[in-house]
Amino acid sequence: MFHFTLNFMANTMKNSYKIAWLPGDGIGVEVLEATKIVLDKLNFNAEYIHGDIGWEFWRTEGDALPVRTIELLQSVDAAMFGAITSKPVKAAEEELIPSLQGKGLVYRSPIVRMRQLFDLYICLRPTKAYKGNPLNYKDDIDIVVFRENTEDLYSGVEFNTIPQELANTLKKLSKPFEKFASLNNDEYAISCKINTIKGSERIIRAAFEYAKKHKRRKVTIIHKANVVRATDGLFLETGKKVAQDYPEIQFDEANVDAITMWLLKNPNNYDILVAPNLYGDIISDLCAQMVGGLGFACSGNIGVNLGVFEPTHGSAPKYAGQYKVNPIATILAAKMMLEWLGEIEMAQKIENAVAKTIMDGKVRTYDMGGKNSTLEMAEEIAQHIE
Ligand code: NAI
Ligand code: MG
């Protein structure tokens, strides 16, 4: 079995940090501005370096993640990312400035590219029901999702029109393919789900390491190995092997469909979840909604040398410029960043301040039924930083 040295969350503290600051589009700008208020209150010693990312750079340069931003990311300790806007292929092409039109430029999601370029293989999504949050589905939910971030159906190996060579090969090698073989090449599409032993092992090991470090009781592997036998079978079998190295942690497995029901019925039965990319994407949204929705859902994209921390939500164009969305998701993402950098005390201060603010219930953004602004929420949290 593949083994590698894991320096997951084992960073050493520094006197000063370089942080790439990537606001992006729409409310991304507002939630990052709010988060800065909290980081400044902590006296976190960092140089924040702005990085260009998002729709404007697609439109005017044909690249939503310009090379200068990639170079910036190569030189920093971590990054805070707001959100980007993306649009379907046709709209993307139409909005390019005239001099870039018709050049065959193809829009690529900058967040997916960051994950691939820097091998940010862990997508870490903690979901916790803070006491006093009127949006909690049930009390005491505290689930941490580990989503594999670079493979699976997000591998990018896709065909809209099937090359004849591929069709011939599939016909030769796969019995079930026979039912598609009579179709024209443009009458079907193929997206490849590619899962490797290395990719599966490192995300599952990261989940167990996290469980060990944070004294959590159980790791549940999510799959659909009874139907998607090759890839999910590989994921599950790899998981069983990794689990043997952690006898002190309970190992559990669940089908992706079944767990959506169980999560709603008994969320308190779950602790750490680990899943291939697509299932992890879906399940983490379900978990987020149980603890207040997108205003509370934070996310870390973590590799060996770089962590990019962000709220799970997008640029929410309908609220852009209004300073009304909830910055807690992004403030909790900053907490995750501090944790990853080894600044545990500062991370804990954010955690306590967020918990206190939610418990008090005096300041609430619209999603929580309140009227306070994005920046008022951040200022309230900053006030509770001790
Ligand atoms: P979205 O996440 O931007 O917003 C959906 C809805 O969720 C909002 O209209 C709002 O009602 C609520 N919401 C989002 N963030 C909130 C917050 N902080 N506080 C309170 N409520 C909040 O998703 P949508 O509208 O589907 O996509 C908008 C754009 O964002 C699209 O261009 C999409 O491609 C992009 N996107 C970018 C992501 C990223 O940057 N990682 C992730 C998801 C979408
Ligand atoms: Mg998603």
Short mmCIF file of C-alpha atoms and ligand atoms in Angstrom, two decimals:
data_model
loop_
_atom_site.label_atom_id
_atom_site.label_comp_id
_atom_site.label_asym_id
_atom_site.label_seq_id
_atom_site.Cartn_x
_atom_site.Cartn_y
_atom_site.Cartn_z
CA MET A 1 0.00 0.00 0.00
CA PHE A 2 1.11 3.53 -0.73
CA HIS A 3 2.58 5.47 2.16
CA PHE A 4 3.67 9.06 2.38
CA THR A 5 4.76 11.45 5.06
CA LEU A 6 1.84 13.41 6.29
CA ASN A 7 2.45 16.89 7.56
CA PHE A 8 -1.23 17.63 7.74
CA MET A 9 -1.87 20.42 10.19
CA ALA A 10 1.60 20.15 11.59
CA ASN A 11 2.86 23.56 10.66
CA THR A 12 5.29 25.38 12.82
CA MET A 13 4.43 28.83 14.07
CA LYS A 14 6.23 31.86 12.68
CA ASN A 15 6.70 35.41 13.89
CA SER A 16 5.10 36.77 10.80
CA TYR A 17 3.12 35.33 7.93
CA LYS A 18 2.48 36.10 4.28
CA ILE A 19 -1.17 35.67 3.43
CA ALA A 20 -2.58 35.87 -0.09
CA TRP A 21 -5.79 37.87 0.08
CA LEU A 22 -8.17 36.93 -2.74
CA PRO A 23 -11.54 38.69 -2.41
CA GLY A 24 -12.81 37.78 -5.88
CA ASP A 25 -16.32 38.79 -6.91
CA GLY A 26 -19.58 39.99 -5.38
CA ILE A 27 -20.00 39.32 -1.68
CA GLY A 28 -16.52 37.76 -1.62
CA VAL A 29 -15.19 41.30 -1.25
CA GLU A 30 -17.56 42.08 1.63
CA VAL A 31 -16.98 38.92 3.68
CA LEU A 32 -13.21 39.29 3.38
CA GLU A 33 -13.40 42.92 4.50
CA ALA A 34 -15.40 41.73 7.52
CA THR A 35 -12.93 38.95 8.30
CA LYS A 36 -10.04 41.41 8.28
CA ILE A 37 -11.71 43.28 11.16
CA VAL A 38 -11.54 40.12 13.26
CA LEU A 39 -7.97 39.21 12.25
CA ASP A 40 -6.79 42.74 13.04
CA LYS A 41 -8.31 42.53 16.52
CA LEU A 42 -6.25 39.38 17.12
CA ASN A 43 -3.03 41.18 16.27
CA PHE A 44 -2.26 38.37 13.86
CA ASN A 45 1.10 39.41 12.49
CA ALA A 46 0.72 39.06 8.77
CA GLU A 47 1.37 40.76 5.50
CA TYR A 48 -1.80 40.50 3.41
CA ILE A 49 -1.04 40.53 -0.28
CA HIS A 50 -3.90 41.17 -2.67
CA GLY A 51 -4.35 38.69 -5.50
CA ASP A 52 -6.46 39.18 -8.62
CA ILE A 53 -9.03 36.43 -9.18
CA GLY A 54 -12.49 36.11 -10.67
CA TRP A 55 -14.81 37.23 -13.41
CA GLU A 56 -13.26 40.63 -14.16
CA PHE A 57 -9.96 38.94 -15.03
CA TRP A 58 -11.69 36.38 -17.21
CA ARG A 59 -13.48 39.20 -19.02
CA THR A 60 -10.49 41.48 -19.55
CA GLU A 61 -7.56 39.02 -19.65
CA GLY A 62 -9.19 35.73 -20.58
CA ASP A 63 -8.02 34.13 -17.35
CA ALA A 64 -9.90 34.10 -14.04
CA LEU A 65 -6.70 33.00 -12.26
CA PRO A 66 -3.91 35.07 -13.82
CA VAL A 67 -0.33 33.78 -13.75
CA ARG A 68 0.67 36.57 -11.32
CA THR A 69 -1.84 35.19 -8.80
CA ILE A 70 -0.50 31.67 -9.19
CA GLU A 71 3.00 33.06 -8.54
CA LEU A 72 1.71 34.88 -5.47
CA LEU A 73 0.22 31.63 -4.16
CA GLN A 74 3.62 29.97 -4.60
CA SER A 75 5.19 32.48 -2.22
CA VAL A 76 2.73 32.65 0.70
CA ASP A 77 2.04 30.67 3.86
CA ALA A 78 -1.71 30.48 3.25
CA ALA A 79 -4.53 32.20 1.37
CA MET A 80 -7.93 33.61 2.25
CA PHE A 81 -10.33 33.46 -0.67
CA GLY A 82 -13.77 35.13 -0.88
CA ALA A 83 -15.81 33.87 -3.80
CA ILE A 84 -15.96 34.04 -7.56
CA THR A 85 -18.70 34.33 -10.13
CA SER A 86 -18.77 31.80 -12.91
CA LYS A 87 -21.16 31.49 -15.84
CA PRO A 88 -22.02 28.87 -18.48
CA VAL A 89 -19.78 28.50 -21.55
CA LYS A 90 -21.83 30.71 -23.89
CA ALA A 91 -22.27 33.60 -21.45
CA ALA A 92 -18.58 33.42 -20.57
CA GLU A 93 -17.58 33.77 -24.21
CA GLU A 94 -20.04 36.63 -24.81
CA GLU A 95 -18.79 38.70 -21.89
CA LEU A 96 -15.14 38.65 -22.98
CA ILE A 97 -13.90 42.04 -24.17
CA PRO A 98 -14.08 42.24 -28.00
CA SER A 99 -10.33 41.82 -28.53
CA LEU A 100 -10.42 38.44 -26.75
CA GLN A 101 -13.49 37.06 -28.48
CA GLY A 102 -13.24 34.27 -31.03
CA LYS A 103 -9.78 33.25 -29.80
CA GLY A 104 -10.97 29.91 -28.45
CA LEU A 105 -10.47 30.93 -24.82
CA VAL A 106 -12.21 28.52 -22.45
CA TYR A 107 -13.35 29.56 -18.98
CA ARG A 108 -11.92 27.41 -16.22
CA SER A 109 -13.00 27.64 -12.59
CA PRO A 110 -10.18 29.30 -10.64
CA ILE A 111 -10.99 27.40 -7.47
CA VAL A 112 -10.87 24.03 -9.22
CA ARG A 113 -7.59 25.14 -10.82
CA MET A 114 -6.06 26.15 -7.49
CA ARG A 115 -6.98 22.75 -6.09
CA GLN A 116 -5.34 20.98 -9.02
CA LEU A 117 -2.28 23.24 -9.41
CA PHE A 118 -1.33 23.12 -5.73
CA ASP A 119 -2.61 19.60 -5.11
CA LEU A 120 -4.95 20.83 -2.36
CA TYR A 121 -6.22 17.33 -1.79
CA ILE A 122 -8.13 17.90 1.42
CA CYS A 123 -11.38 19.81 1.40
CA LEU A 124 -12.08 20.19 5.09
CA ARG A 125 -15.59 21.30 6.06
CA PRO A 126 -16.45 21.45 9.73
CA THR A 127 -20.14 21.92 10.53
CA LYS A 128 -21.08 22.76 14.06
CA ALA A 129 -24.39 23.83 15.57
CA TYR A 130 -23.46 26.83 17.69
CA LYS A 131 -25.73 27.19 20.70
CA GLY A 132 -28.33 29.89 20.20
CA ASN A 133 -28.30 29.81 16.41
CA PRO A 134 -31.98 30.01 15.47
CA LEU A 135 -31.18 28.16 12.24
CA ASN A 136 -29.90 24.96 13.87
CA TYR A 137 -31.74 21.87 12.73
CA LYS A 138 -30.90 20.04 15.97
CA ASP A 139 -28.71 20.79 18.99
CA ASP A 140 -25.19 19.50 19.41
CA ILE A 141 -24.44 18.70 15.77
CA ASP A 142 -20.69 18.66 15.33
CA ILE A 143 -19.65 16.93 12.13
CA VAL A 144 -16.42 17.35 10.21
CA VAL A 145 -16.45 16.45 6.53
CA PHE A 146 -13.27 15.45 4.69
CA ARG A 147 -13.93 15.68 0.97
CA GLU A 148 -11.32 14.41 -1.49
CA ASN A 149 -10.53 17.46 -3.57
CA THR A 150 -8.61 16.51 -6.73
CA GLU A 151 -10.00 13.32 -8.30
CA ASP A 152 -13.24 11.42 -8.82
CA LEU A 153 -15.83 12.97 -11.15
CA TYR A 154 -13.89 16.25 -10.86
CA SER A 155 -10.85 14.79 -12.63
CA GLY A 156 -11.81 16.82 -15.71
CA VAL A 157 -11.59 13.86 -18.08
CA GLU A 158 -14.78 14.39 -20.05
CA PHE A 159 -16.08 13.95 -23.57
CA ASN A 160 -19.07 15.77 -25.05
CA THR A 161 -18.59 14.15 -28.42
CA ILE A 162 -17.07 10.73 -28.03
CA PRO A 163 -13.90 10.12 -30.04
CA GLN A 164 -14.44 7.05 -32.25
CA GLU A 165 -11.23 5.53 -30.93
CA LEU A 166 -12.63 5.64 -27.38
CA ALA A 167 -15.97 4.18 -28.47
CA ASN A 168 -14.19 1.32 -30.24
CA THR A 169 -12.07 0.55 -27.21
CA LEU A 170 -15.02 0.63 -24.84
CA LYS A 171 -16.97 -1.64 -27.16
CA LYS A 172 -14.11 -4.09 -27.16
CA LEU A 173 -13.45 -4.00 -23.41
CA SER A 174 -16.78 -3.48 -21.72
CA LYS A 175 -19.86 -5.67 -21.98
CA PRO A 176 -22.27 -3.10 -20.46
CA PHE A 177 -21.07 -0.56 -23.04
CA GLU A 178 -22.85 -2.54 -25.78
CA LYS A 179 -26.12 -0.74 -25.04
CA PHE A 180 -24.52 2.60 -25.97
CA ALA A 181 -22.49 1.34 -28.92
CA SER A 182 -25.20 1.96 -31.52
CA LEU A 183 -25.52 5.66 -30.60
CA ASN A 184 -23.90 8.43 -32.64
CA ASN A 185 -20.84 9.94 -31.03
CA ASP A 186 -22.69 13.17 -30.26
CA GLU A 187 -25.70 11.43 -28.73
CA TYR A 188 -24.03 10.72 -25.42
CA ALA A 189 -21.37 12.12 -23.14
CA ILE A 190 -18.80 10.59 -20.80
CA SER A 191 -17.41 12.02 -17.58
CA CYS A 192 -14.72 9.84 -16.08
CA LYS A 193 -14.74 9.10 -12.37
CA ILE A 194 -11.10 8.45 -11.58
CA ASN A 195 -10.08 7.46 -8.07
CA THR A 196 -6.57 6.40 -7.18
CA ILE A 197 -5.26 4.40 -4.23
CA LYS A 198 -2.87 7.25 -3.41
CA GLY A 199 -5.62 9.89 -3.58
CA SER A 200 -8.02 7.81 -1.53
CA GLU A 201 -5.45 6.86 1.06
CA ARG A 202 -4.24 10.36 1.73
CA ILE A 203 -7.71 11.85 2.29
CA ILE A 204 -8.83 8.95 4.47
CA ARG A 205 -5.59 9.08 6.45
CA ALA A 206 -6.04 12.83 6.90
CA ALA A 207 -9.50 12.16 8.36
CA PHE A 208 -8.13 9.58 10.81
CA GLU A 209 -5.18 11.80 11.75
CA TYR A 210 -7.61 14.64 12.44
CA ALA A 211 -9.77 12.30 14.55
CA LYS A 212 -6.71 11.23 16.54
CA LYS A 213 -5.44 14.75 17.05
CA HIS A 214 -8.82 16.16 18.06
CA LYS A 215 -9.83 13.14 20.12
CA ARG A 216 -12.86 12.39 17.99
CA ARG A 217 -14.53 9.01 18.29
CA LYS A 218 -15.54 7.82 14.84
CA VAL A 219 -14.73 8.06 11.13
CA THR A 220 -17.46 7.17 8.60
CA ILE A 221 -16.48 6.42 4.99
CA ILE A 222 -19.10 7.40 2.43
CA HIS A 223 -19.36 5.45 -0.83
CA LYS A 224 -21.64 3.59 -3.20
CA ALA A 225 -19.45 0.55 -3.54
CA ASN A 226 -22.35 -1.84 -4.08
CA VAL A 227 -23.07 -0.24 -7.49
CA VAL A 228 -20.04 1.83 -8.43
CA ARG A 229 -17.84 -1.13 -7.78
CA ALA A 230 -14.51 -0.21 -9.32
CA THR A 231 -13.91 3.31 -8.03
CA ASP A 232 -15.96 3.37 -4.84
CA GLY A 233 -14.86 -0.19 -4.15
CA LEU A 234 -11.26 1.03 -4.29
CA PHE A 235 -12.09 3.93 -1.96
CA LEU A 236 -13.80 1.67 0.57
CA GLU A 237 -11.14 -1.04 0.51
CA THR A 238 -8.41 1.57 0.92
CA GLY A 239 -10.38 2.98 3.85
CA LYS A 240 -10.61 -0.38 5.56
CA LYS A 241 -6.84 -0.78 5.31
CA VAL A 242 -6.12 2.70 6.65
CA ALA A 243 -8.56 2.14 9.52
CA GLN A 244 -6.42 -0.75 10.76
CA ASP A 245 -3.71 1.76 11.67
CA TYR A 246 -6.13 3.53 14.03
CA PRO A 247 -7.62 0.85 16.29
CA GLU A 248 -8.57 3.48 18.89
CA ILE A 249 -10.96 5.19 16.46
CA GLN A 250 -14.26 3.61 15.52
CA PHE A 251 -14.55 2.86 11.80
CA ASP A 252 -17.90 3.04 10.10
CA GLU A 253 -19.09 3.06 6.47
CA ALA A 254 -22.28 4.16 4.76
CA ASN A 255 -23.81 4.32 1.32
CA VAL A 256 -24.09 7.89 0.10
CA ASP A 257 -27.86 7.68 -0.44
CA ALA A 258 -28.59 6.06 2.90
CA ILE A 259 -26.50 8.53 4.86
CA THR A 260 -28.55 11.49 3.63
CA MET A 261 -31.51 9.98 5.49
CA TRP A 262 -29.54 8.95 8.55
CA LEU A 263 -27.89 12.35 8.81
CA LEU A 264 -31.28 14.00 8.98
CA LYS A 265 -32.65 11.41 11.40
CA ASN A 266 -29.71 11.09 13.78
CA PRO A 267 -27.06 13.72 13.02
CA ASN A 268 -25.56 13.24 16.47
CA ASN A 269 -24.51 9.71 15.52
CA TYR A 270 -21.91 11.13 13.16
CA ASP A 271 -18.52 12.57 13.89
CA ILE A 272 -15.99 12.61 11.03
CA LEU A 273 -17.16 11.85 7.49
CA VAL A 274 -14.77 11.12 4.63
CA ALA A 275 -15.89 10.89 1.01
CA PRO A 276 -14.78 10.97 -2.60
CA ASN A 277 -15.07 14.39 -4.24
CA LEU A 278 -18.67 14.51 -5.53
CA TYR A 279 -20.33 12.75 -2.59
CA GLY A 280 -18.30 14.97 -0.27
CA ASP A 281 -19.53 18.07 -2.09
CA ILE A 282 -23.16 17.03 -1.68
CA ILE A 283 -22.97 15.70 1.86
CA SER A 284 -21.10 18.77 3.11
CA ASP A 285 -23.90 21.01 1.79
CA LEU A 286 -26.44 18.88 3.64
CA CYS A 287 -24.40 19.13 6.83
CA ALA A 288 -24.01 22.90 6.37
CA GLN A 289 -27.76 23.38 6.07
CA MET A 290 -28.30 21.57 9.36
CA VAL A 291 -26.23 24.19 11.18
CA GLY A 292 -27.50 27.37 9.54
CA GLY A 293 -26.73 27.17 5.84
CA LEU A 294 -24.22 28.98 3.68
CA GLY A 295 -23.68 31.82 6.14
CA PHE A 296 -21.99 29.31 8.46
CA ALA A 297 -20.28 26.90 6.05
CA CYS A 298 -16.49 27.27 6.04
CA SER A 299 -14.02 25.32 4.02
CA GLY A 300 -10.30 24.69 3.82
CA ASN A 301 -8.54 23.47 0.67
CA ILE A 302 -5.41 21.98 2.08
CA GLY A 303 -2.30 20.52 0.50
CA VAL A 304 1.17 19.82 1.80
CA ASN A 305 2.53 23.32 1.17
CA LEU A 306 -0.53 25.54 0.85
CA GLY A 307 -3.93 25.99 2.42
CA VAL A 308 -6.63 28.11 0.76
CA PHE A 309 -9.45 28.96 3.13
CA GLU A 310 -12.87 30.16 2.02
CA PRO A 311 -16.55 30.25 2.76
CA THR A 312 -18.37 27.50 0.86
CA HIS A 313 -20.79 29.96 -0.68
CA GLY A 314 -20.42 31.79 -3.98
CA SER A 315 -20.54 35.45 -4.92
CA ALA A 316 -24.33 35.79 -4.37
CA PRO A 317 -24.81 38.49 -7.05
CA LYS A 318 -28.27 39.38 -5.78
CA TYR A 319 -26.76 40.64 -2.51
CA ALA A 320 -23.50 42.06 -3.88
CA GLY A 321 -22.73 45.57 -2.69
CA GLN A 322 -25.35 45.50 0.05
CA TYR A 323 -23.18 44.40 2.98
CA LYS A 324 -25.99 42.26 4.33
CA VAL A 325 -24.74 38.67 4.07
CA ASN A 326 -23.39 36.73 7.02
CA PRO A 327 -19.58 36.86 7.37
CA ILE A 328 -19.42 34.03 9.95
CA ALA A 329 -18.58 31.36 7.34
CA THR A 330 -15.53 33.38 6.24
CA ILE A 331 -14.52 34.30 9.80
CA LEU A 332 -14.61 30.58 10.66
CA ALA A 333 -12.51 29.92 7.54
CA ALA A 334 -9.94 32.35 8.96
CA LYS A 335 -10.06 30.37 12.19
CA MET A 336 -9.29 27.22 10.18
CA MET A 337 -6.38 29.02 8.54
CA LEU A 338 -4.92 29.98 11.92
CA GLU A 339 -5.30 26.40 13.11
CA TRP A 340 -3.52 25.12 10.03
CA LEU A 341 -0.70 27.61 10.56
CA GLY A 342 -0.31 26.28 14.10
CA GLU A 343 -1.77 29.42 15.73
CA ILE A 344 -4.08 27.38 17.92
CA GLU A 345 -4.60 30.03 20.59
CA MET A 346 -5.73 32.65 18.10
CA ALA A 347 -7.98 30.11 16.39
CA GLN A 348 -9.59 29.33 19.72
CA LYS A 349 -10.18 33.03 20.34
CA ILE A 350 -12.14 33.30 17.10
CA GLU A 351 -14.09 30.17 17.95
CA ASN A 352 -15.02 31.56 21.38
CA ALA A 353 -15.94 34.98 20.00
CA VAL A 354 -18.17 33.50 17.28
CA ALA A 355 -19.84 31.19 19.80
CA LYS A 356 -20.44 34.09 22.20
CA THR A 357 -21.85 36.35 19.47
CA ILE A 358 -24.26 33.67 18.29
CA MET A 359 -25.28 32.78 21.84
CA ASP A 360 -25.95 36.45 22.75
CA GLY A 361 -28.09 36.84 19.65
CA LYS A 362 -27.90 40.63 19.81
CA VAL A 363 -26.37 41.04 16.39
CA ARG A 364 -27.84 38.98 13.58
CA THR A 365 -27.65 39.18 9.79
CA TYR A 366 -30.75 38.68 7.60
CA ASP A 367 -30.31 34.91 7.27
CA MET A 368 -30.60 34.62 11.08
CA GLY A 369 -33.71 36.78 11.09
CA GLY A 370 -31.87 39.98 12.00
CA LYS A 371 -31.20 43.34 10.39
CA ASN A 372 -27.50 43.82 11.09
CA SER A 373 -24.94 44.31 8.37
CA THR A 374 -21.97 42.16 7.42
CA LEU A 375 -19.57 44.59 9.08
CA GLU A 376 -21.67 44.98 12.24
CA MET A 377 -21.55 41.22 12.69
CA ALA A 378 -17.77 41.23 12.26
CA GLU A 379 -17.36 44.11 14.71
CA GLU A 380 -19.47 42.30 17.28
CA ILE A 381 -17.30 39.19 16.92
CA ALA A 382 -14.14 41.32 17.15
CA GLN A 383 -15.48 42.86 20.38
CA HIS A 384 -15.60 39.39 21.92
CA ILE A 385 -11.98 38.64 21.07
CA GLU A 386 -10.10 38.63 24.34
P1 NAI B 1 -24.26 31.53 -3.75
O1 NAI B 1 -23.61 30.65 -2.74
O2 NAI B 1 -23.47 32.66 -4.24
O3 NAI B 1 -25.60 32.12 -3.13
C1 NAI B 1 -26.82 31.42 -3.04
C2 NAI B 1 -27.70 32.04 -1.99
O4 NAI B 1 -27.25 31.63 -0.71
C3 NAI B 1 -27.65 33.56 -1.93
O5 NAI B 1 -28.49 34.13 -2.85
C4 NAI B 1 -28.06 33.79 -0.51
O6 NAI B 1 -29.46 33.66 -0.39
C5 NAI B 1 -27.40 32.65 0.22
N1 NAI B 1 -26.09 33.02 0.76
C6 NAI B 1 -24.86 32.81 0.20
N2 NAI B 1 -23.91 33.26 0.99
C7 NAI B 1 -24.51 33.77 2.08
C8 NAI B 1 -24.03 34.39 3.27
N3 NAI B 1 -22.72 34.59 3.49
N4 NAI B 1 -24.93 34.82 4.17
C9 NAI B 1 -26.23 34.63 3.97
N5 NAI B 1 -26.75 34.05 2.90
C10 NAI B 1 -25.89 33.61 1.94
O7 NAI B 1 -24.72 30.57 -4.94
P2 NAI B 1 -25.31 30.93 -6.38
O8 NAI B 1 -26.24 32.09 -6.28
O9 NAI B 1 -25.80 29.67 -6.90
O10 NAI B 1 -24.07 31.35 -7.26
C11 NAI B 1 -23.65 32.70 -7.46
C12 NAI B 1 -22.32 32.70 -8.17
O11 NAI B 1 -21.32 32.15 -7.30
C13 NAI B 1 -22.30 31.85 -9.43
O12 NAI B 1 -21.61 32.56 -10.41
C14 NAI B 1 -21.57 30.60 -9.01
O13 NAI B 1 -20.92 30.00 -10.09
C15 NAI B 1 -20.61 31.13 -7.98
N6 NAI B 1 -20.14 30.16 -6.98
C16 NAI B 1 -18.86 30.31 -6.54
C17 NAI B 1 -18.36 29.52 -5.52
C18 NAI B 1 -17.00 29.80 -5.01
O14 NAI B 1 -16.48 30.88 -5.22
N7 NAI B 1 -16.36 28.89 -4.32
C19 NAI B 1 -19.17 28.47 -4.92
C20 NAI B 1 -20.55 28.45 -5.38
C21 NAI B 1 -20.99 29.27 -6.39
MG MG B 2 -20.59 22.87 -3.51
#
